[in-house]
Amino acid sequence: MTKLALVVLDLDGTLYSSRATTLGAVEHAVADLNSRHGLGMQTPGDGQILAGVGCTRVEFAKRVFPALPADYHDEIDGLVWRWERELITAGLGSLFPGAREALDELRRGGFRLAVATNAGRPYMDAVLDHFGVRECFEECRCAGDGAAGDKGDLVRAIVASLGVGASSTVMVGDRRSDIAAAKKAGTRSIGCTWGFGTPDELAGADALVHSFGELPEVVRAWPRSERSQRRATCGGGTE
């Protein structure tokens, strides 16, 4: 098994802790939509909202607002994004603890970094620019870029653009879609337990990490034996 050269990270729930901004944005967006159209829509529960994190924006609207007529999906999407931008700027979101330090350590170790996210480009750009981490990444790709159909296509495009073999690439993420993207693109996968995904969602990952501080060590350790891989998946997680 070849050593890793490229680390592709998911955004929400992996690099960026979006719980506060997502919940707040949905609450404000529902209030705005009700005010505009005289609707009586209730704000979804936290669990329902957070279950949509990691989906494309179209999928998010369908999952979080299943009773909302499709005619309103574009409008609610626009309102959620408007409030996300305001709440990010207001300082409600944050990078996960140790994220910047881990990124810097990986770069010093010669690893190349990229982002692949199902979020839209304005949202991705707002997060990367607000927290000053864009410079860490050679490629940042999101839903809607080119002819990409899903996150697996995004990872494939990043691998091709940077000229790194899929076997030398790892996808790091917190949701089932991240593990599926790695499988589709032919890369390896690391599940991070601090995000929104359940243990079942991460069951297919090649390794797990429970804090950002663990990530550089796990990346450097590839290739490793089956025994050491099992050790890397032990331990308790944090939210």
Coordinates of C-alpha atoms in Angstrom, one line a residue:
M1 CA 0.0 0.0 0.0
T2 CA 1.5 3.4 -1.1
K3 CA 2.0 6.3 1.3
L4 CA -0.4 9.2 1.3
A5 CA 0.4 12.4 -0.5
L6 CA -3.0 14.2 -0.6
V7 CA -5.5 14.8 2.2
V8 CA -9.0 15.9 1.1
L9 CA -11.2 17.3 3.8
D10 CA -15.0 17.8 4.1
L11 CA -16.1 21.1 5.4
D12 CA -19.2 21.1 7.7
G13 CA -18.8 18.7 10.6
T14 CA -15.2 18.0 9.7
L15 CA -13.2 21.3 9.4
Y16 CA -16.0 23.7 10.4
S17 CA -18.3 23.4 13.4
S18 CA -21.5 24.7 11.8
R19 CA -24.0 23.6 14.5
A20 CA -24.8 27.1 15.9
T21 CA -24.9 28.9 12.5
T22 CA -27.0 26.2 10.8
L23 CA -29.6 26.0 13.6
G24 CA -29.7 29.8 13.9
A25 CA -30.0 30.3 10.1
V26 CA -32.9 27.8 9.8
E27 CA -34.8 29.5 12.6
H28 CA -34.4 32.9 11.1
A29 CA -35.2 31.6 7.6
V30 CA -38.4 30.0 8.7
A31 CA -39.5 33.2 10.4
D32 CA -38.7 35.2 7.3
L33 CA -40.6 32.8 5.0
N34 CA -43.6 32.9 7.3
S35 CA -43.6 36.7 7.4
R36 CA -43.3 37.0 3.6
H37 CA -46.1 34.5 2.8
G38 CA -48.3 34.3 5.8
L39 CA -47.3 30.7 6.4
G40 CA -47.4 28.9 9.8
M41 CA -44.4 26.7 9.3
Q42 CA -42.8 25.5 12.5
T43 CA -39.0 25.5 12.8
P44 CA -37.8 21.8 12.5
G45 CA -36.2 20.2 15.5
D46 CA -32.4 20.4 16.0
G47 CA -32.0 16.7 15.1
Q48 CA -33.9 17.1 11.8
I49 CA -31.9 20.1 10.8
L50 CA -28.5 18.6 11.7
A51 CA -29.4 15.4 9.8
G52 CA -29.3 17.6 6.6
V53 CA -25.8 18.9 7.2
G54 CA -23.5 17.4 4.6
C55 CA -26.3 17.2 2.0
T56 CA -26.3 19.4 -1.1
R57 CA -28.5 22.5 -0.7
V58 CA -31.3 20.9 -2.8
E59 CA -31.2 17.8 -0.6
F60 CA -31.1 19.9 2.5
A61 CA -34.3 21.7 1.7
K62 CA -36.1 18.4 1.0
R63 CA -34.8 16.7 4.1
V64 CA -35.2 19.5 6.6
F65 CA -38.5 20.9 5.2
P66 CA -40.3 17.8 3.9
A67 CA -43.8 19.4 4.1
L68 CA -42.8 22.6 2.4
P69 CA -44.0 22.8 -1.2
A70 CA -41.2 22.6 -3.8
D71 CA -42.1 26.1 -5.0
Y72 CA -40.6 27.5 -1.8
H73 CA -37.3 25.4 -1.9
D74 CA -35.2 28.0 -3.7
E75 CA -36.5 30.8 -1.5
I76 CA -35.8 29.0 1.8
D77 CA -32.4 28.0 0.5
G78 CA -31.6 31.6 -0.2
L79 CA -32.8 32.7 3.2
V80 CA -30.8 30.0 5.0
W81 CA -27.7 31.0 3.1
R82 CA -28.3 34.7 3.9
W83 CA -28.5 34.0 7.6
E84 CA -25.6 31.6 7.6
R85 CA -23.4 34.3 6.1
E86 CA -24.6 36.8 8.7
L87 CA -24.0 34.4 11.6
I88 CA -20.6 33.3 10.4
T89 CA -19.6 37.0 10.2
A90 CA -21.0 37.5 13.7
G91 CA -18.7 34.8 15.0
L92 CA -21.2 32.1 15.9
G93 CA -19.3 29.3 14.1
S94 CA -15.8 28.1 14.6
L95 CA -13.2 25.7 13.3
F96 CA -13.0 22.5 15.3
P97 CA -10.4 22.5 18.1
G98 CA -6.9 21.8 16.7
A99 CA -7.9 22.2 13.1
R100 CA -5.5 24.9 12.1
E101 CA -2.6 23.3 13.9
A102 CA -3.3 20.0 12.2
L103 CA -3.5 21.6 8.8
D104 CA -0.2 23.4 9.4
E105 CA 1.5 20.2 10.7
L106 CA 0.3 18.2 7.6
R107 CA 1.7 20.9 5.3
R108 CA 5.0 21.0 7.1
G109 CA 5.1 17.2 6.6
G110 CA 4.8 17.7 2.8
F111 CA 1.2 16.6 2.4
R112 CA -1.0 18.4 0.0
L113 CA -4.5 19.5 1.1
A114 CA -7.8 20.1 -0.6
V115 CA -11.5 20.6 0.3
A116 CA -14.5 18.7 -1.1
T117 CA -17.9 19.8 0.1
N118 CA -21.6 19.4 -0.8
A119 CA -22.1 23.0 0.3
G120 CA -22.4 25.8 -2.3
R121 CA -19.5 27.9 -3.4
P122 CA -20.5 31.2 -1.6
Y123 CA -20.9 29.3 1.7
M124 CA -17.6 27.4 1.2
D125 CA -15.8 30.7 0.3
A126 CA -17.3 32.5 3.3
V127 CA -16.1 29.8 5.8
L128 CA -12.6 29.5 4.3
D129 CA -12.1 33.3 4.0
H130 CA -13.6 34.2 7.4
F131 CA -11.3 31.7 9.3
G132 CA -8.3 32.5 7.1
V133 CA -7.6 28.9 6.0
R134 CA -7.9 29.1 2.3
E135 CA -4.2 29.4 1.9
C136 CA -3.9 25.8 3.4
F137 CA -5.6 24.2 0.4
E138 CA -4.4 23.7 -3.2
E139 CA -8.0 22.9 -4.4
C140 CA -11.4 23.7 -3.0
R141 CA -14.3 22.1 -4.8
C142 CA -18.0 22.2 -4.0
A143 CA -21.4 21.0 -5.2
G144 CA -22.2 22.6 -8.6
D145 CA -18.6 22.7 -9.8
G146 CA -18.4 21.6 -13.4
A147 CA -20.2 18.4 -14.2
A148 CA -19.8 16.9 -10.7
G149 CA -22.7 14.7 -9.8
D150 CA -21.8 14.0 -6.2
K151 CA -18.9 14.3 -3.8
G152 CA -17.2 11.2 -5.3
D153 CA -17.0 13.2 -8.6
L154 CA -15.5 16.2 -6.7
V155 CA -12.8 14.0 -5.2
R156 CA -12.0 12.5 -8.6
A157 CA -11.7 15.9 -10.1
I158 CA -9.3 17.1 -7.3
V159 CA -7.1 14.0 -7.7
A160 CA -7.0 14.5 -11.5
S161 CA -6.3 18.3 -11.2
L162 CA -3.5 17.8 -8.7
G163 CA -2.0 14.8 -10.6
V164 CA -2.0 12.6 -7.5
G165 CA -2.9 9.0 -7.7
A166 CA -6.2 7.9 -6.0
S167 CA -4.2 5.3 -4.0
S168 CA -2.1 8.2 -2.5
T169 CA -5.2 10.2 -1.5
V170 CA -7.4 10.0 1.6
M171 CA -10.8 11.6 2.1
V172 CA -11.5 12.8 5.7
G173 CA -15.1 13.4 6.7
D174 CA -17.9 12.9 9.2
R175 CA -20.8 11.5 7.1
R176 CA -21.7 8.5 5.1
S177 CA -21.4 10.6 1.9
D178 CA -17.7 11.2 2.6
I179 CA -17.0 7.4 3.0
A180 CA -19.0 6.7 -0.2
A181 CA -17.1 9.5 -2.0
A182 CA -13.8 7.9 -1.1
K183 CA -15.0 4.5 -2.4
K184 CA -16.3 5.9 -5.6
A185 CA -13.0 7.9 -6.2
G186 CA -10.8 4.9 -5.3
T187 CA -9.2 6.7 -2.4
R188 CA -8.8 5.8 1.2
S189 CA -11.0 7.2 3.9
I190 CA -10.8 8.5 7.5
G191 CA -13.9 9.1 9.5
C192 CA -13.9 11.8 12.1
T193 CA -16.1 11.2 15.1
W194 CA -16.5 14.8 16.3
G195 CA -18.9 15.7 13.5
F196 CA -22.6 15.0 12.7
G197 CA -22.3 11.4 11.5
T198 CA -23.4 8.4 13.5
P199 CA -21.0 5.4 14.2
D200 CA -23.0 3.4 11.6
E201 CA -22.2 6.1 8.9
L202 CA -18.5 5.8 9.6
A203 CA -18.4 2.0 9.8
G204 CA -16.9 1.7 6.3
A205 CA -14.0 4.1 6.9
D206 CA -10.5 2.7 6.7
A207 CA -9.6 4.5 10.0
L208 CA -11.2 6.8 12.5
V209 CA -9.8 9.8 14.3
H210 CA -11.4 11.3 17.5
S211 CA -9.6 14.7 17.5
F212 CA -7.8 16.8 15.0
G213 CA -4.6 16.2 16.9
E214 CA -4.7 12.6 15.9
L215 CA -5.1 13.2 12.1
P216 CA -1.5 14.0 11.2
E217 CA -0.2 10.9 13.0
V218 CA -2.8 8.6 11.3
V219 CA -2.0 10.1 7.9
R220 CA 1.8 9.7 8.3
A221 CA 1.4 6.1 9.5
W222 CA 0.0 4.8 6.2
P223 CA 0.8 2.2 5.0
R224 CA 0.3 0.2 8.2
S225 CA -0.6 -3.2 9.3
E226 CA -4.1 -4.4 9.9
R227 CA -3.3 -4.5 13.6
S228 CA -2.2 -0.9 13.8
Q229 CA -5.2 0.1 11.7
R230 CA -7.5 -1.5 14.3
R231 CA -5.7 0.5 17.1
A232 CA -6.3 3.7 15.2
T233 CA -10.0 3.1 15.3
C234 CA -10.2 2.7 19.1
G235 CA -11.0 5.3 21.7
G236 CA -13.8 7.6 22.6
G237 CA -15.2 10.4 20.4
T238 CA -16.1 14.0 21.2
E239 CA -18.9 16.1 19.7

